[in-house]
Amino acid sequence: MGDSYAAGIGAGHMIQYFDETCFRYNEAYSFLLNGDLRPRPSRFNFVACSGDKFPAILQNQFRNQPSSLGRPNWGDRPEFVTLSMGGNDIGFKELVSVCIYSLRIFTLKDCDEVIADSERRVDDPVFVRDATNVIIAALRKGTDRVGLGFKVFVTGYAQFFNEQTTQCNSVSLKPGWSPFERQYLTFERRQTLNKVARDLNAALKRAVLSASLGAPGRVFFVEYDTQFNGHRFCDREEPNPTDPNTWFFTFGSSESAVGEFLNSIPQINGLINGQSNETISDSGFLRLISKAAGSDASKRDNGVAAYRVFHPKPFGHRAIEGRLRDAVLATRAPPPNVAPIHPADTS
């Protein structure tokens, strides 16, 4: 369940559902987890959707039956659910588009204003309340179906940057087709954006703690930030979009094609060039690129390349999957024919 991190946008190949604006991919950590667990969970239900915020998750990701638009539903007897959420609710795309790429698509505010908004949102008690409500909804739905053995695993987010190095201070990732002022990956910028990620994780941990008070041993926070050590932006010389050791996407060699495709969409073109005051939501952006691409896979890929920036590459998803796999296996009861190991048995 959850947002574009859970859907794995851009990682591998898109999985074709009727609701193609969710952009689910076959190297998403959840998809990989289903293939690695033994014994397999009851059935894999890939309900995550790129762009979803708390209300959309509650409205669209708890279905008992597939929707008329083809959104998949929960299975009959789920063992557990993984859940990634909160990035969209604090303005993740605004942060990245304005403060990194100098693009005014999701907001007309400048970088300082966007950072202040994100910090305000993540510090607001309403954020923890809303995240807790999603966790409790998942817990209740699973418990109704399989009882008290059902569990919820909430994932955090990784920090994007090595914030200590000097080699990025004069680097800008602004695409050539953006007319706005360059933003640079200075010490201060990297430290500030990393802090937003840390604060987001801390807020999600508070939500997990709150939800687990009535369900001890059934709700878990899975941290994977440390898995990205050595694989963040600025760990090596930048810009280097093809570096396999950097586990986040950026525009790379597709930059020109991405710009050409986005500028072909009137609603987006006006924003890119500063000629419109009508901003676009995350989900609205995904609907626009899906409609503009139609059945043209190359156009769709260019649209996805615009949205997937600062999302994990396949190697990043494999690292996340590894942490989740360990967490799930640690909570599983031993098979019936295997006696549990007690401390006294290990001496």
CSV table of C-alpha atoms in Angstrom, one decimal:
chain,number,residue,atom,x,y,z
A,1,MET,CA,0.0,0.0,0.0
A,2,GLY,CA,0.9,3.6,-0.2
A,3,ASP,CA,2.6,6.2,-2.5
A,4,SER,CA,5.0,6.2,-5.5
A,5,TYR,CA,7.8,4.7,-3.4
A,6,ALA,CA,5.6,1.7,-2.7
A,7,ALA,CA,4.5,1.6,-6.4
A,8,GLY,CA,8.1,1.7,-7.5
A,9,ILE,CA,7.6,4.3,-10.2
A,10,GLY,CA,10.3,3.9,-12.9
A,11,ALA,CA,11.9,0.8,-11.4
A,12,GLY,CA,11.9,-2.0,-14.0
A,13,HIS,CA,8.8,-2.3,-16.2
A,14,MET,CA,5.4,-0.9,-15.7
A,15,ILE,CA,2.7,-3.4,-14.7
A,16,GLN,CA,-0.3,-3.0,-16.9
A,17,TYR,CA,-3.5,-2.4,-15.0
A,18,PHE,CA,-6.6,-0.5,-16.2
A,19,ASP,CA,-5.7,2.3,-13.8
A,20,GLU,CA,-2.4,3.1,-15.4
A,21,THR,CA,-2.1,6.5,-13.7
A,22,CYS,CA,-0.9,4.6,-10.6
A,23,PHE,CA,2.4,3.7,-12.4
A,24,ARG,CA,3.2,0.4,-10.5
A,25,TYR,CA,6.5,-1.2,-11.5
A,26,ASN,CA,7.8,-4.8,-11.3
A,27,GLU,CA,11.0,-3.9,-9.4
A,28,ALA,CA,9.2,-2.1,-6.6
A,29,TYR,CA,10.2,-3.4,-3.2
A,30,SER,CA,6.8,-4.9,-2.5
A,31,PHE,CA,6.8,-6.8,-5.8
A,32,LEU,CA,10.3,-8.1,-5.0
A,33,LEU,CA,9.3,-9.0,-1.4
A,34,ASN,CA,6.4,-11.2,-2.7
A,35,GLY,CA,8.9,-13.1,-4.8
A,36,ASP,CA,11.4,-13.6,-2.1
A,37,LEU,CA,9.4,-14.7,0.9
A,38,ARG,CA,9.1,-18.4,1.6
A,39,PRO,CA,6.5,-19.6,2.3
A,40,ARG,CA,4.7,-17.1,0.0
A,41,PRO,CA,2.1,-14.8,1.6
A,42,SER,CA,-1.5,-15.8,0.8
A,43,ARG,CA,-1.7,-13.6,-2.3
A,44,PHE,CA,0.1,-10.4,-3.5
A,45,ASN,CA,-2.3,-7.4,-3.8
A,46,PHE,CA,-0.5,-4.4,-5.3
A,47,VAL,CA,-2.8,-1.5,-4.3
A,48,ALA,CA,-0.1,1.2,-4.0
A,49,CYS,CA,-0.6,4.2,-6.2
A,50,SER,CA,1.8,7.0,-7.2
A,51,GLY,CA,0.7,10.4,-6.0
A,52,ASP,CA,-1.7,9.2,-3.3
A,53,LYS,CA,-1.9,11.1,0.0
A,54,PHE,CA,-3.6,10.0,3.2
A,55,PRO,CA,-7.2,10.7,2.0
A,56,ALA,CA,-6.6,8.9,-1.3
A,57,ILE,CA,-5.1,5.9,0.4
A,58,LEU,CA,-8.1,5.6,2.7
A,59,GLN,CA,-10.5,6.1,-0.2
A,60,ASN,CA,-9.0,3.9,-2.9
A,61,GLN,CA,-6.6,1.3,-1.3
A,62,PHE,CA,-9.0,-0.6,1.0
A,63,ARG,CA,-11.3,-2.0,-1.7
A,64,ASN,CA,-12.9,-5.4,-1.3
A,65,GLN,CA,-13.5,-5.6,-5.0
A,66,PRO,CA,-11.6,-4.0,-8.0
A,67,SER,CA,-12.9,-0.6,-8.9
A,68,SER,CA,-14.5,0.3,-12.2
A,69,LEU,CA,-11.2,1.9,-13.1
A,70,GLY,CA,-9.3,-1.4,-12.4
A,71,ARG,CA,-7.8,-0.5,-9.1
A,72,PRO,CA,-6.9,-3.8,-7.4
A,73,ASN,CA,-8.4,-4.9,-4.1
A,74,TRP,CA,-7.3,-6.5,-0.9
A,75,GLY,CA,-7.1,-10.3,-0.8
A,76,ASP,CA,-9.3,-12.5,1.3
A,77,ARG,CA,-6.7,-13.6,3.8
A,78,PRO,CA,-3.7,-11.2,4.0
A,79,GLU,CA,-0.8,-12.1,6.2
A,80,PHE,CA,0.5,-8.5,6.4
A,81,VAL,CA,0.6,-5.2,4.6
A,82,THR,CA,3.6,-2.9,3.8
A,83,LEU,CA,2.8,0.8,3.8
A,84,SER,CA,4.8,3.8,2.5
A,85,MET,CA,3.1,7.2,3.0
A,86,GLY,CA,3.6,10.8,4.0
A,87,GLY,CA,6.0,12.1,1.4
A,88,ASN,CA,3.2,13.6,-0.8
A,89,ASP,CA,1.4,15.0,2.3
A,90,ILE,CA,4.4,17.2,3.2
A,91,GLY,CA,5.1,18.3,-0.3
A,92,PHE,CA,7.8,16.0,-1.6
A,93,LYS,CA,7.4,16.9,-5.2
A,94,GLU,CA,7.3,20.6,-4.5
A,95,LEU,CA,10.6,20.3,-2.6
A,96,VAL,CA,12.3,18.4,-5.4
A,97,SER,CA,10.9,20.3,-8.3
A,98,VAL,CA,11.6,23.8,-6.9
A,99,CYS,CA,14.7,23.3,-4.7
A,100,ILE,CA,16.5,20.9,-7.0
A,101,TYR,CA,15.3,21.3,-10.6
A,102,SER,CA,14.1,25.0,-10.6
A,103,LEU,CA,10.7,23.9,-11.9
A,104,ARG,CA,7.4,25.6,-10.9
A,105,ILE,CA,4.8,22.8,-11.7
A,106,PHE,CA,3.4,21.8,-8.4
A,107,THR,CA,3.7,25.2,-6.7
A,108,LEU,CA,4.5,28.8,-7.5
A,109,LYS,CA,6.4,29.3,-4.2
A,110,ASP,CA,10.2,29.7,-4.0
A,111,CYS,CA,12.5,27.2,-2.3
A,112,ASP,CA,12.6,28.8,1.1
A,113,GLU,CA,8.8,29.0,1.2
A,114,VAL,CA,8.5,25.4,0.1
A,115,ILE,CA,10.9,24.2,2.7
A,116,ALA,CA,9.0,26.1,5.4
A,117,ASP,CA,5.7,24.6,4.3
A,118,SER,CA,7.1,21.1,4.4
A,119,GLU,CA,8.6,21.6,7.9
A,120,ARG,CA,5.3,23.1,9.1
A,121,ARG,CA,3.3,20.1,7.7
A,122,VAL,CA,5.6,17.4,9.2
A,123,ASP,CA,5.6,19.2,12.6
A,124,ASP,CA,1.8,19.5,12.6
A,125,PRO,CA,0.2,17.0,15.0
A,126,VAL,CA,-2.4,16.5,12.3
A,127,PHE,CA,0.2,14.7,10.2
A,128,VAL,CA,0.8,12.1,12.9
A,129,ARG,CA,-3.0,11.8,13.5
A,130,ASP,CA,-3.7,11.2,9.8
A,131,ALA,CA,-0.8,8.7,9.4
A,132,THR,CA,-2.0,6.9,12.5
A,133,ASN,CA,-5.5,6.7,11.1
A,134,VAL,CA,-4.2,5.0,7.9
A,135,ILE,CA,-2.3,2.4,10.0
A,136,ILE,CA,-5.2,1.7,12.2
A,137,ALA,CA,-7.5,1.3,9.1
A,138,ALA,CA,-5.1,-1.2,7.7
A,139,LEU,CA,-4.8,-3.0,11.0
A,140,ARG,CA,-8.5,-3.3,11.4
A,141,LYS,CA,-9.1,-4.5,7.9
A,142,GLY,CA,-6.5,-7.2,8.1
A,143,THR,CA,-7.6,-8.2,11.6
A,144,ASP,CA,-11.2,-8.5,10.4
A,145,ARG,CA,-10.1,-11.0,7.8
A,146,VAL,CA,-7.5,-13.1,9.5
A,147,GLY,CA,-7.5,-12.2,13.2
A,148,LEU,CA,-4.8,-11.0,15.5
A,149,GLY,CA,-1.9,-12.5,13.5
A,150,PHE,CA,-2.2,-9.7,10.9
A,151,LYS,CA,0.7,-7.2,10.9
A,152,VAL,CA,1.5,-3.7,9.4
A,153,PHE,CA,5.0,-2.7,8.3
A,154,VAL,CA,5.4,1.0,7.8
A,155,THR,CA,8.5,2.1,5.8
A,156,GLY,CA,10.3,5.4,6.2
A,157,TYR,CA,12.3,7.3,3.6
A,158,ALA,CA,16.0,7.6,2.8
A,159,GLN,CA,18.0,10.9,3.0
A,160,PHE,CA,19.0,12.0,-0.5
A,161,PHE,CA,22.4,13.5,0.0
A,162,ASN,CA,25.9,13.1,1.4
A,163,GLU,CA,25.8,16.4,3.1
A,164,GLN,CA,29.4,16.6,4.2
A,165,THR,CA,31.3,16.6,0.9
A,166,THR,CA,32.3,19.9,-0.8
A,167,GLN,CA,32.2,18.5,-4.4
A,168,CYS,CA,28.5,19.4,-4.8
A,169,ASN,CA,28.4,23.0,-3.6
A,170,SER,CA,28.6,24.4,-7.2
A,171,VAL,CA,26.5,21.7,-8.8
A,172,SER,CA,23.0,22.4,-10.2
A,173,LEU,CA,20.6,19.8,-11.6
A,174,LYS,CA,18.4,22.4,-13.3
A,175,PRO,CA,17.4,21.1,-16.8
A,176,GLY,CA,18.2,23.3,-19.7
A,177,TRP,CA,14.5,23.9,-20.6
A,178,SER,CA,13.7,25.5,-17.2
A,179,PRO,CA,13.8,29.3,-17.4
A,180,PHE,CA,14.0,29.8,-13.7
A,181,GLU,CA,17.1,30.6,-11.6
A,182,ARG,CA,19.5,27.7,-10.9
A,183,GLN,CA,19.4,26.0,-7.5
A,184,TYR,CA,22.7,24.6,-6.2
A,185,LEU,CA,23.4,21.6,-4.0
A,186,THR,CA,25.2,23.6,-1.3
A,187,PHE,CA,25.9,22.3,2.2
A,188,GLU,CA,22.9,24.2,3.5
A,189,ARG,CA,20.5,22.9,0.8
A,190,ARG,CA,21.6,19.3,1.3
A,191,GLN,CA,21.5,19.5,5.0
A,192,THR,CA,18.0,21.1,5.0
A,193,LEU,CA,16.5,18.6,2.6
A,194,ASN,CA,18.0,15.7,4.6
A,195,LYS,CA,16.6,17.1,7.8
A,196,VAL,CA,13.1,17.1,6.2
A,197,ALA,CA,13.5,13.4,5.5
A,198,ARG,CA,14.7,12.7,9.0
A,199,ASP,CA,11.8,14.7,10.5
A,200,LEU,CA,9.4,12.8,8.2
A,201,ASN,CA,10.7,9.5,9.5
A,202,ALA,CA,10.4,10.7,13.1
A,203,ALA,CA,6.8,11.7,12.5
A,204,LEU,CA,6.0,8.3,11.0
A,205,LYS,CA,7.6,6.5,13.9
A,206,ARG,CA,5.3,8.5,16.2
A,207,ALA,CA,2.4,7.4,14.2
A,208,VAL,CA,3.5,3.7,14.4
A,209,LEU,CA,3.9,4.1,18.2
A,210,SER,CA,0.4,5.6,18.5
A,211,ALA,CA,-1.2,2.9,16.4
A,212,SER,CA,0.6,0.1,18.2
A,213,LEU,CA,-0.6,1.1,21.6
A,214,GLY,CA,-3.8,-1.0,21.1
A,215,ALA,CA,-2.0,-3.7,19.1
A,216,PRO,CA,1.4,-4.5,20.6
A,217,GLY,CA,3.7,-6.5,18.5
A,218,ARG,CA,1.7,-6.0,15.3
A,219,VAL,CA,2.8,-2.6,13.9
A,220,PHE,CA,6.4,-2.0,13.0
A,221,PHE,CA,8.5,0.8,11.6
A,222,VAL,CA,11.1,-0.4,9.0
A,223,GLU,CA,14.0,2.0,8.7
A,224,TYR,CA,16.2,1.6,5.6
A,225,ASP,CA,18.0,4.9,5.5
A,226,THR,CA,21.3,3.4,6.5
A,227,GLN,CA,21.1,1.0,3.6
A,228,PHE,CA,21.6,4.0,1.3
A,229,ASN,CA,24.9,5.0,2.9
A,230,GLY,CA,27.4,5.4,0.0
A,231,HIS,CA,24.5,5.5,-2.5
A,232,ARG,CA,23.2,9.0,-2.2
A,233,PHE,CA,23.6,12.0,-4.4
A,234,CYS,CA,27.0,13.7,-3.9
A,235,ASP,CA,28.7,10.5,-2.6
A,236,ARG,CA,30.6,10.9,-5.9
A,237,GLU,CA,31.1,13.6,-8.5
A,238,GLU,CA,27.9,15.1,-9.7
A,239,PRO,CA,26.0,15.3,-12.0
A,240,ASN,CA,26.4,11.6,-12.8
A,241,PRO,CA,23.0,10.3,-13.6
A,242,THR,CA,24.2,6.9,-15.0
A,243,ASP,CA,26.2,6.1,-11.9
A,244,PRO,CA,24.9,2.6,-10.8
A,245,ASN,CA,26.0,3.3,-7.2
A,246,THR,CA,23.7,6.2,-6.8
A,247,TRP,CA,20.3,4.6,-5.9
A,248,PHE,CA,18.0,7.6,-6.8
A,249,PHE,CA,16.8,8.6,-10.2
A,250,THR,CA,17.5,12.0,-11.8
A,251,PHE,CA,16.8,13.1,-15.4
A,252,GLY,CA,20.0,12.0,-17.0
A,253,SER,CA,20.3,11.4,-20.7
A,254,SER,CA,16.5,11.7,-21.1
A,255,GLU,CA,16.5,15.4,-20.0
A,256,SER,CA,15.8,16.8,-23.5
A,257,ALA,CA,13.1,14.3,-24.4
A,258,VAL,CA,11.4,14.8,-21.0
A,259,GLY,CA,11.4,18.6,-21.6
A,260,GLU,CA,10.0,18.1,-25.1
A,261,PHE,CA,7.2,15.8,-23.9
A,262,LEU,CA,6.2,18.0,-20.9
A,263,ASN,CA,6.2,21.2,-23.1
A,264,SER,CA,3.8,19.4,-25.5
A,265,ILE,CA,1.2,19.3,-22.7
A,266,PRO,CA,-0.4,22.8,-22.6
A,267,GLN,CA,-1.3,22.8,-18.8
A,268,ILE,CA,2.3,21.8,-18.0
A,269,ASN,CA,4.0,24.0,-20.6
A,270,GLY,CA,2.4,27.1,-19.2
A,271,LEU,CA,3.8,26.4,-15.7
A,272,ILE,CA,7.3,25.4,-17.0
A,273,ASN,CA,7.6,28.7,-18.8
A,274,GLY,CA,6.0,30.8,-16.0
A,275,GLN,CA,2.9,31.7,-18.0
A,276,SER,CA,0.3,30.1,-15.8
A,277,ASN,CA,-0.8,30.5,-12.2
A,278,GLU,CA,-2.7,27.2,-12.1
A,279,THR,CA,-0.5,24.6,-10.4
A,280,ILE,CA,-1.0,20.8,-10.7
A,281,SER,CA,-1.3,18.2,-8.0
A,282,ASP,CA,0.8,15.1,-7.9
A,283,SER,CA,-2.1,12.9,-9.1
A,284,GLY,CA,-3.2,15.5,-11.6
A,285,PHE,CA,0.3,15.5,-13.1
A,286,LEU,CA,0.3,11.7,-13.5
A,287,ARG,CA,-3.2,11.8,-15.1
A,288,LEU,CA,-2.0,14.5,-17.6
A,289,ILE,CA,1.1,12.6,-18.7
A,290,SER,CA,-0.8,9.3,-18.9
A,291,LYS,CA,-3.5,10.9,-21.1
A,292,ALA,CA,-0.9,12.7,-23.3
A,293,ALA,CA,1.2,9.6,-23.8
A,294,GLY,CA,-1.8,7.3,-24.6
A,295,SER,CA,-0.5,4.1,-26.0
A,296,ASP,CA,2.9,5.6,-26.9
A,297,ALA,CA,5.4,3.8,-24.6
A,298,SER,CA,8.3,6.2,-25.3
A,299,LYS,CA,6.1,9.2,-24.4
A,300,ARG,CA,4.9,7.5,-21.3
A,301,ASP,CA,8.5,6.7,-20.3
A,302,ASN,CA,9.4,10.4,-20.7
A,303,GLY,CA,6.5,11.4,-18.5
A,304,VAL,CA,7.6,8.8,-15.9
A,305,ALA,CA,11.2,10.1,-16.1
A,306,ALA,CA,9.9,13.5,-15.0
A,307,TYR,CA,8.1,12.1,-11.9
A,308,ARG,CA,10.5,9.4,-10.8
A,309,VAL,CA,13.3,11.8,-9.9
A,310,PHE,CA,14.5,11.3,-6.4
A,311,HIS,CA,12.8,8.0,-6.2
A,312,PRO,CA,14.7,4.7,-5.7
A,313,LYS,CA,16.3,2.9,-8.6
A,314,PRO,CA,16.0,-0.9,-8.7
A,315,PHE,CA,19.1,-1.4,-6.5
A,316,GLY,CA,17.5,0.9,-3.9
A,317,HIS,CA,14.3,-1.1,-4.0
A,318,ARG,CA,16.3,-4.3,-3.5
A,319,ALA,CA,17.8,-2.7,-0.4
A,320,ILE,CA,14.4,-1.7,1.0
A,321,GLU,CA,13.0,-5.2,0.2
A,322,GLY,CA,15.9,-6.8,2.1
A,323,ARG,CA,15.0,-4.8,5.2
A,324,LEU,CA,11.4,-5.6,4.9
A,325,ARG,CA,12.0,-9.3,4.3
A,326,ASP,CA,14.1,-9.4,7.5
A,327,ALA,CA,11.4,-7.6,9.5
A,328,VAL,CA,8.6,-9.9,8.2
A,329,LEU,CA,10.6,-13.1,8.8
A,330,ALA,CA,11.5,-12.0,12.3
A,331,THR,CA,7.8,-11.7,13.2
A,332,ARG,CA,6.7,-15.0,11.7
A,333,ALA,CA,6.1,-17.9,14.0
A,334,PRO,CA,8.4,-20.9,13.4
A,335,PRO,CA,6.9,-23.7,11.2
A,336,PRO,CA,4.8,-26.2,13.1
A,337,ASN,CA,7.5,-28.9,12.9
A,338,VAL,CA,10.3,-26.7,14.2
A,339,ALA,CA,10.6,-26.1,17.9
A,340,PRO,CA,11.2,-22.4,18.9
A,341,ILE,CA,14.6,-21.6,20.1
A,342,HIS,CA,14.8,-20.3,23.6
A,343,PRO,CA,17.8,-18.6,25.2
A,344,ALA,CA,18.5,-21.6,27.3
A,345,ASP,CA,18.7,-23.8,24.2
A,346,THR,CA,21.6,-21.8,22.7
A,347,SER,CA,24.2,-22.4,25.4
